């Protein structure tokens, strides 16, 4: 089965970071704690960006549907996208609440609270229910496989026989420090938002349409991971057209700020240097050949360029 590549990336990253931190543990506990704190800060920044992007995508979807005359199909997509954001936010907020509660605990109470008082099992139940709900609710969208987010060691063939029988709670939280647990929870929040983004793509959130029927526009979108970048850095994005809601042989051409880019497998990579500080836009233009005529989809994609620190 094809596994969700984005989730695997996060899992591999987590293992690499853990290996790196274990090496530094030999050099002293303070440095060990600093690494996990830095990891959590990076993950929390990514989470804030993901929240902003999801809101922008649904906002674009509402505008797109309104342009198309508020069709029933379009209104249904908005409803499903809003429902997704609501459920995702409930999970993210629950995990954020756990992190806040951890801040109030003495260091020697973390293991007891997570395992003996079964907080870890509540976390597992919340994550399992979220993924099952998403798979069931959006099964018509042909989603990539969404892996369980709270696996035991039995489901992960990376552990030695000694560790292989541990359940989710003991595997991740047994004798864990407060900073380790908070970094782990931040990582799970970020993966939950990535799952949300996968569904939003399939719903057409962020679709950019000027004169196409909603069924056609439903498979055209821009994916820009970051809304804010430092001056001098490359802005990275992707222009995509997929056959979600009726796009067939459209012979697409893509333009970035009126400059053509290479289209491969109906995807175009966007990359340019942001040279000026401030709030900016770049123009994504899709030209599709539909029924003998060119149909143009234009979207002004917002981003902000920050001064170098």
Coordinates of C-alpha atoms in Angstrom, one line a residue:
X1 CA 0.0 0.0 0.0
X2 CA 1.2 3.5 -0.7
X3 CA 1.8 5.2 2.6
X4 CA 1.4 8.9 3.3
X5 CA 4.8 10.3 2.3
X6 CA 4.3 13.5 4.4
X7 CA 3.6 11.5 7.5
X8 CA 6.6 9.3 6.9
X9 CA 8.8 12.4 6.5
X10 CA 7.7 13.6 9.9
X11 CA 8.4 10.2 11.5
X12 CA 11.9 10.0 9.9
X13 CA 12.6 13.5 11.0
X14 CA 11.5 12.7 14.5
X15 CA 13.8 9.6 14.6
X16 CA 16.8 11.6 13.3
X17 CA 16.2 14.4 15.9
X18 CA 15.9 11.8 18.7
X19 CA 19.2 10.1 17.6
X20 CA 20.9 13.5 17.5
X21 CA 19.6 14.4 20.9
X22 CA 20.6 11.1 22.4
X23 CA 24.2 11.8 21.4
X24 CA 24.1 15.1 23.1
X25 CA 22.6 13.6 26.3
X26 CA 26.1 12.2 27.0
X27 CA 27.3 15.8 27.1
X28 CA 24.8 17.0 29.7
X29 CA 21.1 17.3 30.5
X30 CA 20.8 21.1 30.0
X31 CA 21.9 20.9 26.3
X32 CA 19.5 17.9 25.9
X33 CA 16.6 20.0 27.2
X34 CA 17.5 22.9 24.9
X35 CA 17.4 20.7 21.8
X36 CA 13.8 19.5 22.6
X37 CA 12.7 23.1 23.4
X38 CA 14.1 24.3 20.1
X39 CA 12.4 21.5 18.3
X40 CA 9.1 22.3 19.9
X41 CA 9.5 26.0 19.0
X42 CA 10.1 25.1 15.3
X43 CA 7.1 22.8 15.3
X44 CA 4.9 25.5 16.9
X45 CA 5.9 28.0 14.3
X46 CA 5.0 25.5 11.6
X47 CA 1.6 25.0 13.3
X48 CA 0.8 28.7 13.3
X49 CA 1.7 28.9 9.6
X50 CA -0.5 25.9 8.8
X51 CA -3.5 27.4 10.7
X52 CA -3.2 30.6 8.7
X53 CA -2.9 28.8 5.4
X54 CA -6.0 26.6 6.1
X55 CA -8.1 29.7 6.9
X56 CA -6.8 31.4 3.7
X57 CA -7.7 28.3 1.7
X58 CA -11.3 28.2 2.9
X59 CA -11.6 31.9 2.4
X60 CA -10.5 31.5 -1.2
X61 CA -13.0 28.6 -1.6
X62 CA -15.9 30.8 -0.4
X63 CA -14.9 33.5 -2.8
X64 CA -14.5 31.1 -5.7
X65 CA -18.0 29.5 -5.1
X66 CA -19.5 33.0 -4.8
X67 CA -18.0 33.9 -8.2
X68 CA -19.5 30.8 -9.7
X69 CA -23.0 31.7 -8.6
X70 CA -23.2 29.8 -5.3
X71 CA -23.9 26.4 -6.8
X72 CA -25.2 23.6 -4.5
X73 CA -22.0 21.6 -5.2
X74 CA -19.9 24.6 -4.2
X75 CA -21.8 25.3 -1.0
X76 CA -21.5 21.6 -0.1
X77 CA -17.7 21.9 -0.5
X78 CA -17.6 24.9 1.8
X79 CA -19.7 23.1 4.4
X80 CA -17.3 20.1 4.3
X81 CA -14.2 22.3 4.5
X82 CA -15.6 24.3 7.5
X83 CA -16.5 21.0 9.2
X84 CA -13.0 19.7 8.7
X85 CA -11.4 22.9 10.2
X86 CA -13.7 22.6 13.2
X87 CA -12.9 19.0 13.9
X88 CA -9.1 19.6 13.3
X89 CA -9.1 22.6 15.7
X90 CA -10.8 20.5 18.4
X91 CA -7.9 18.0 18.2
X92 CA -5.2 20.6 18.1
X93 CA -6.8 22.5 21.0
X94 CA -7.0 19.3 23.0
X95 CA -3.3 18.6 22.5
X96 CA -2.5 22.3 23.3
X97 CA -4.4 21.9 26.6
X98 CA -2.3 18.8 27.5
X99 CA 0.8 20.9 26.9
X100 CA -0.5 23.7 29.2
X101 CA -1.3 21.1 31.9
X102 CA 2.2 19.7 31.6
X103 CA 3.6 23.1 32.3
X104 CA 1.9 23.1 35.8
X105 CA 3.2 19.6 36.7
X106 CA 6.3 19.0 38.8
X107 CA 9.0 17.1 36.8
X108 CA 8.6 14.0 38.8
X109 CA 4.9 13.8 38.1
X110 CA 5.0 13.6 34.3
X111 CA 5.3 9.8 34.1
X112 CA 2.5 9.2 36.6
X113 CA 0.1 11.7 34.9
X114 CA 0.8 10.4 31.4
X115 CA 0.7 6.6 32.1
X116 CA -0.7 5.9 35.6
X117 CA -3.5 8.4 35.3
X118 CA -4.0 7.4 31.6
X119 CA -3.6 10.8 29.9
X120 CA -1.6 9.1 27.2
X121 CA -4.5 6.8 26.5
X122 CA -6.8 9.7 26.2
X123 CA -4.4 11.2 23.6
X124 CA -4.3 8.0 21.7
X125 CA -8.1 7.8 21.7
X126 CA -8.4 11.4 20.4
X127 CA -5.9 10.9 17.6
X128 CA -7.4 7.5 16.5
X129 CA -10.9 8.9 16.4
X130 CA -9.8 11.9 14.4
X131 CA -8.1 9.8 11.7
X132 CA -11.0 7.3 11.5
X133 CA -13.6 10.1 11.3
X134 CA -11.6 11.8 8.5
X135 CA -11.2 8.5 6.5
X136 CA -15.0 7.8 6.8
X137 CA -16.2 11.4 6.3
X138 CA -14.1 12.1 3.2
X139 CA -13.9 8.6 1.7
X140 CA -15.3 9.9 -1.6
X141 CA -12.3 12.1 -2.2
X142 CA -9.8 9.3 -2.9
X143 CA -7.4 10.4 -0.1
X144 CA -3.9 9.1 0.2
X145 CA -3.6 6.6 3.1
X146 CA -3.8 8.4 6.4
X147 CA -1.7 6.4 8.9
X148 CA -2.7 6.1 12.5
X149 CA -1.1 8.8 14.6
X150 CA -0.8 6.9 17.9
X151 CA 0.9 3.6 17.1
X152 CA 2.3 1.1 19.5
X153 CA 5.7 -0.4 18.9
X154 CA 4.1 -3.5 17.5
X155 CA 3.0 -1.4 14.5
X156 CA 6.4 0.1 14.0
X157 CA 9.0 -2.5 12.9
X158 CA 12.0 -0.3 14.0
X159 CA 12.3 -1.4 17.6
X160 CA 14.2 -4.3 19.2
X161 CA 12.4 -7.3 20.6
X162 CA 12.9 -5.8 24.1
X163 CA 10.9 -2.7 23.1
X164 CA 8.5 -4.2 20.6
X165 CA 5.7 -5.1 23.0
X166 CA 5.3 -1.6 24.4
X167 CA 2.0 0.1 23.8
X168 CA 1.7 3.7 22.7
X169 CA 1.7 5.2 26.2
X170 CA 4.8 3.3 27.4
X171 CA 6.6 3.7 24.1
X172 CA 6.5 7.5 24.0
X173 CA 5.9 8.7 27.5
X174 CA 7.6 6.2 29.9
X175 CA 10.2 8.2 31.9
X176 CA 9.9 11.0 29.4
X177 CA 10.7 14.6 30.4
X178 CA 8.3 17.4 30.2
X179 CA 10.1 19.0 27.2
X180 CA 10.2 15.7 25.4
X181 CA 6.4 15.2 25.8
X182 CA 5.6 18.7 24.7
X183 CA 7.8 18.4 21.6
X184 CA 6.1 15.1 20.7
X185 CA 2.6 16.7 21.1
X186 CA 3.6 19.6 18.9
X187 CA 4.7 17.2 16.2
X188 CA 1.4 15.4 16.4
X189 CA -0.5 18.8 16.1
X190 CA 1.6 19.5 13.0
X191 CA 0.8 16.2 11.4
X192 CA -2.9 16.6 12.1
X193 CA -2.8 19.9 10.2
X194 CA -1.0 18.2 7.3
X195 CA -3.8 15.6 7.2
X196 CA -6.3 18.5 7.1
X197 CA -4.3 20.1 4.2
X198 CA -4.6 16.9 2.2
X199 CA -8.4 16.9 2.5
X200 CA -8.6 20.6 1.8
X201 CA -6.7 20.0 -1.5
X202 CA -9.2 17.4 -2.5
X203 CA -12.2 19.7 -1.7
X204 CA -10.7 22.3 -3.9
X205 CA -10.0 24.8 -1.1
X206 CA -8.0 27.6 -2.5
X207 CA -9.3 27.1 -6.0
X208 CA -8.7 30.0 -8.3
X209 CA -11.4 30.5 -10.9
X210 CA -12.5 33.3 -13.2
X211 CA -14.7 31.8 -15.9
X212 CA -14.8 28.0 -15.4
X213 CA -17.7 25.8 -14.2
X214 CA -17.2 24.8 -10.5
X215 CA -16.8 21.2 -11.5
X216 CA -13.7 22.2 -13.6
X217 CA -12.3 24.7 -11.1
X218 CA -12.5 22.2 -8.3
X219 CA -9.2 20.6 -9.3
X220 CA -7.1 23.7 -9.7
X221 CA -5.2 25.2 -6.8
X222 CA -2.0 26.7 -5.5
X223 CA -0.1 25.1 -2.6
X224 CA 2.2 27.5 -0.8
X225 CA 3.6 26.1 2.5
X226 CA 4.7 29.3 4.1
X227 CA 2.9 32.7 4.2
X228 CA 6.0 34.4 5.7
X229 CA 9.6 34.2 4.6
X230 CA 12.8 36.2 5.4
X231 CA 14.0 38.7 2.9
X232 CA 16.5 37.2 0.4
X233 CA 15.0 33.7 0.8
X234 CA 13.2 31.7 -2.0
X235 CA 9.5 31.6 -1.9
X236 CA 8.5 28.0 -2.7
X237 CA 5.0 27.0 -4.0
X238 CA 3.3 24.6 -6.4
X239 CA 0.6 25.1 -9.0
X240 CA -1.5 22.0 -9.5
X241 CA -4.4 20.8 -11.6
X242 CA -5.9 17.4 -10.8
X243 CA -9.0 15.5 -12.0
X244 CA -11.0 15.9 -8.8
X245 CA -14.2 17.5 -10.2
X246 CA -14.2 16.9 -13.9
X247 CA -10.9 18.3 -15.3
X248 CA -10.0 16.2 -18.3
X249 CA -7.8 17.0 -21.2
X250 CA -7.3 20.7 -20.5
X251 CA -3.7 21.0 -21.9
X252 CA -2.7 23.4 -19.0
X253 CA -0.2 26.2 -19.2
X254 CA 1.1 27.8 -16.0
X255 CA 2.5 31.3 -15.5
X256 CA 4.1 33.0 -12.5
X257 CA 3.9 36.8 -12.7
X258 CA 3.2 36.3 -16.4
X259 CA 6.3 34.2 -16.9
X260 CA 5.7 30.6 -18.2
X261 CA 6.9 27.7 -16.0
X262 CA 7.4 24.1 -16.9
X263 CA 4.3 21.9 -16.4
X264 CA 5.0 18.2 -15.7
X265 CA 2.2 15.8 -14.8
X266 CA -0.1 18.8 -14.4
X267 CA 2.1 20.4 -11.7
X268 CA 4.4 23.4 -11.8
X269 CA 7.1 24.3 -9.4
X270 CA 7.3 27.9 -8.2
X271 CA 10.4 29.4 -6.8
X272 CA 11.6 33.0 -6.7
X273 CA 13.7 35.3 -4.4
X274 CA 11.8 37.7 -2.2
X275 CA 14.0 40.9 -2.3
X276 CA 11.7 43.5 -0.6
X277 CA 10.3 43.5 2.9
X278 CA 6.6 43.9 3.3
X279 CA 3.2 42.3 2.4
X280 CA 3.3 41.1 -1.2
X281 CA 1.4 39.1 -3.8
X282 CA 2.4 36.9 -6.7
X283 CA 0.2 36.0 -9.6
X284 CA -0.6 32.4 -10.4
X285 CA -2.2 32.1 -13.8
X286 CA -3.6 28.8 -15.2
X287 CA -4.6 28.6 -18.9
X288 CA -6.7 25.6 -19.8
X289 CA -8.0 24.6 -23.2
X290 CA -11.6 23.7 -22.6
X291 CA -13.9 22.9 -25.6
X292 CA -11.7 24.7 -28.1
X293 CA -11.2 27.9 -26.2
X294 CA -8.7 29.1 -23.6
X295 CA -10.1 29.5 -20.1
X296 CA -8.0 31.6 -17.7
X297 CA -7.8 31.2 -13.9
X298 CA -5.9 33.9 -12.1
X299 CA -5.1 34.1 -8.4
X300 CA -3.2 36.7 -6.4
X301 CA -1.3 34.7 -3.8
X302 CA -0.4 36.6 -0.6
X303 CA 2.8 36.3 1.3
X304 CA 4.8 38.5 3.6
X305 CA 8.6 39.2 3.5
X306 CA 10.2 39.7 6.9
X307 CA 13.5 41.4 7.7
X308 CA 16.4 39.2 8.5
X309 CA 17.0 38.7 12.2

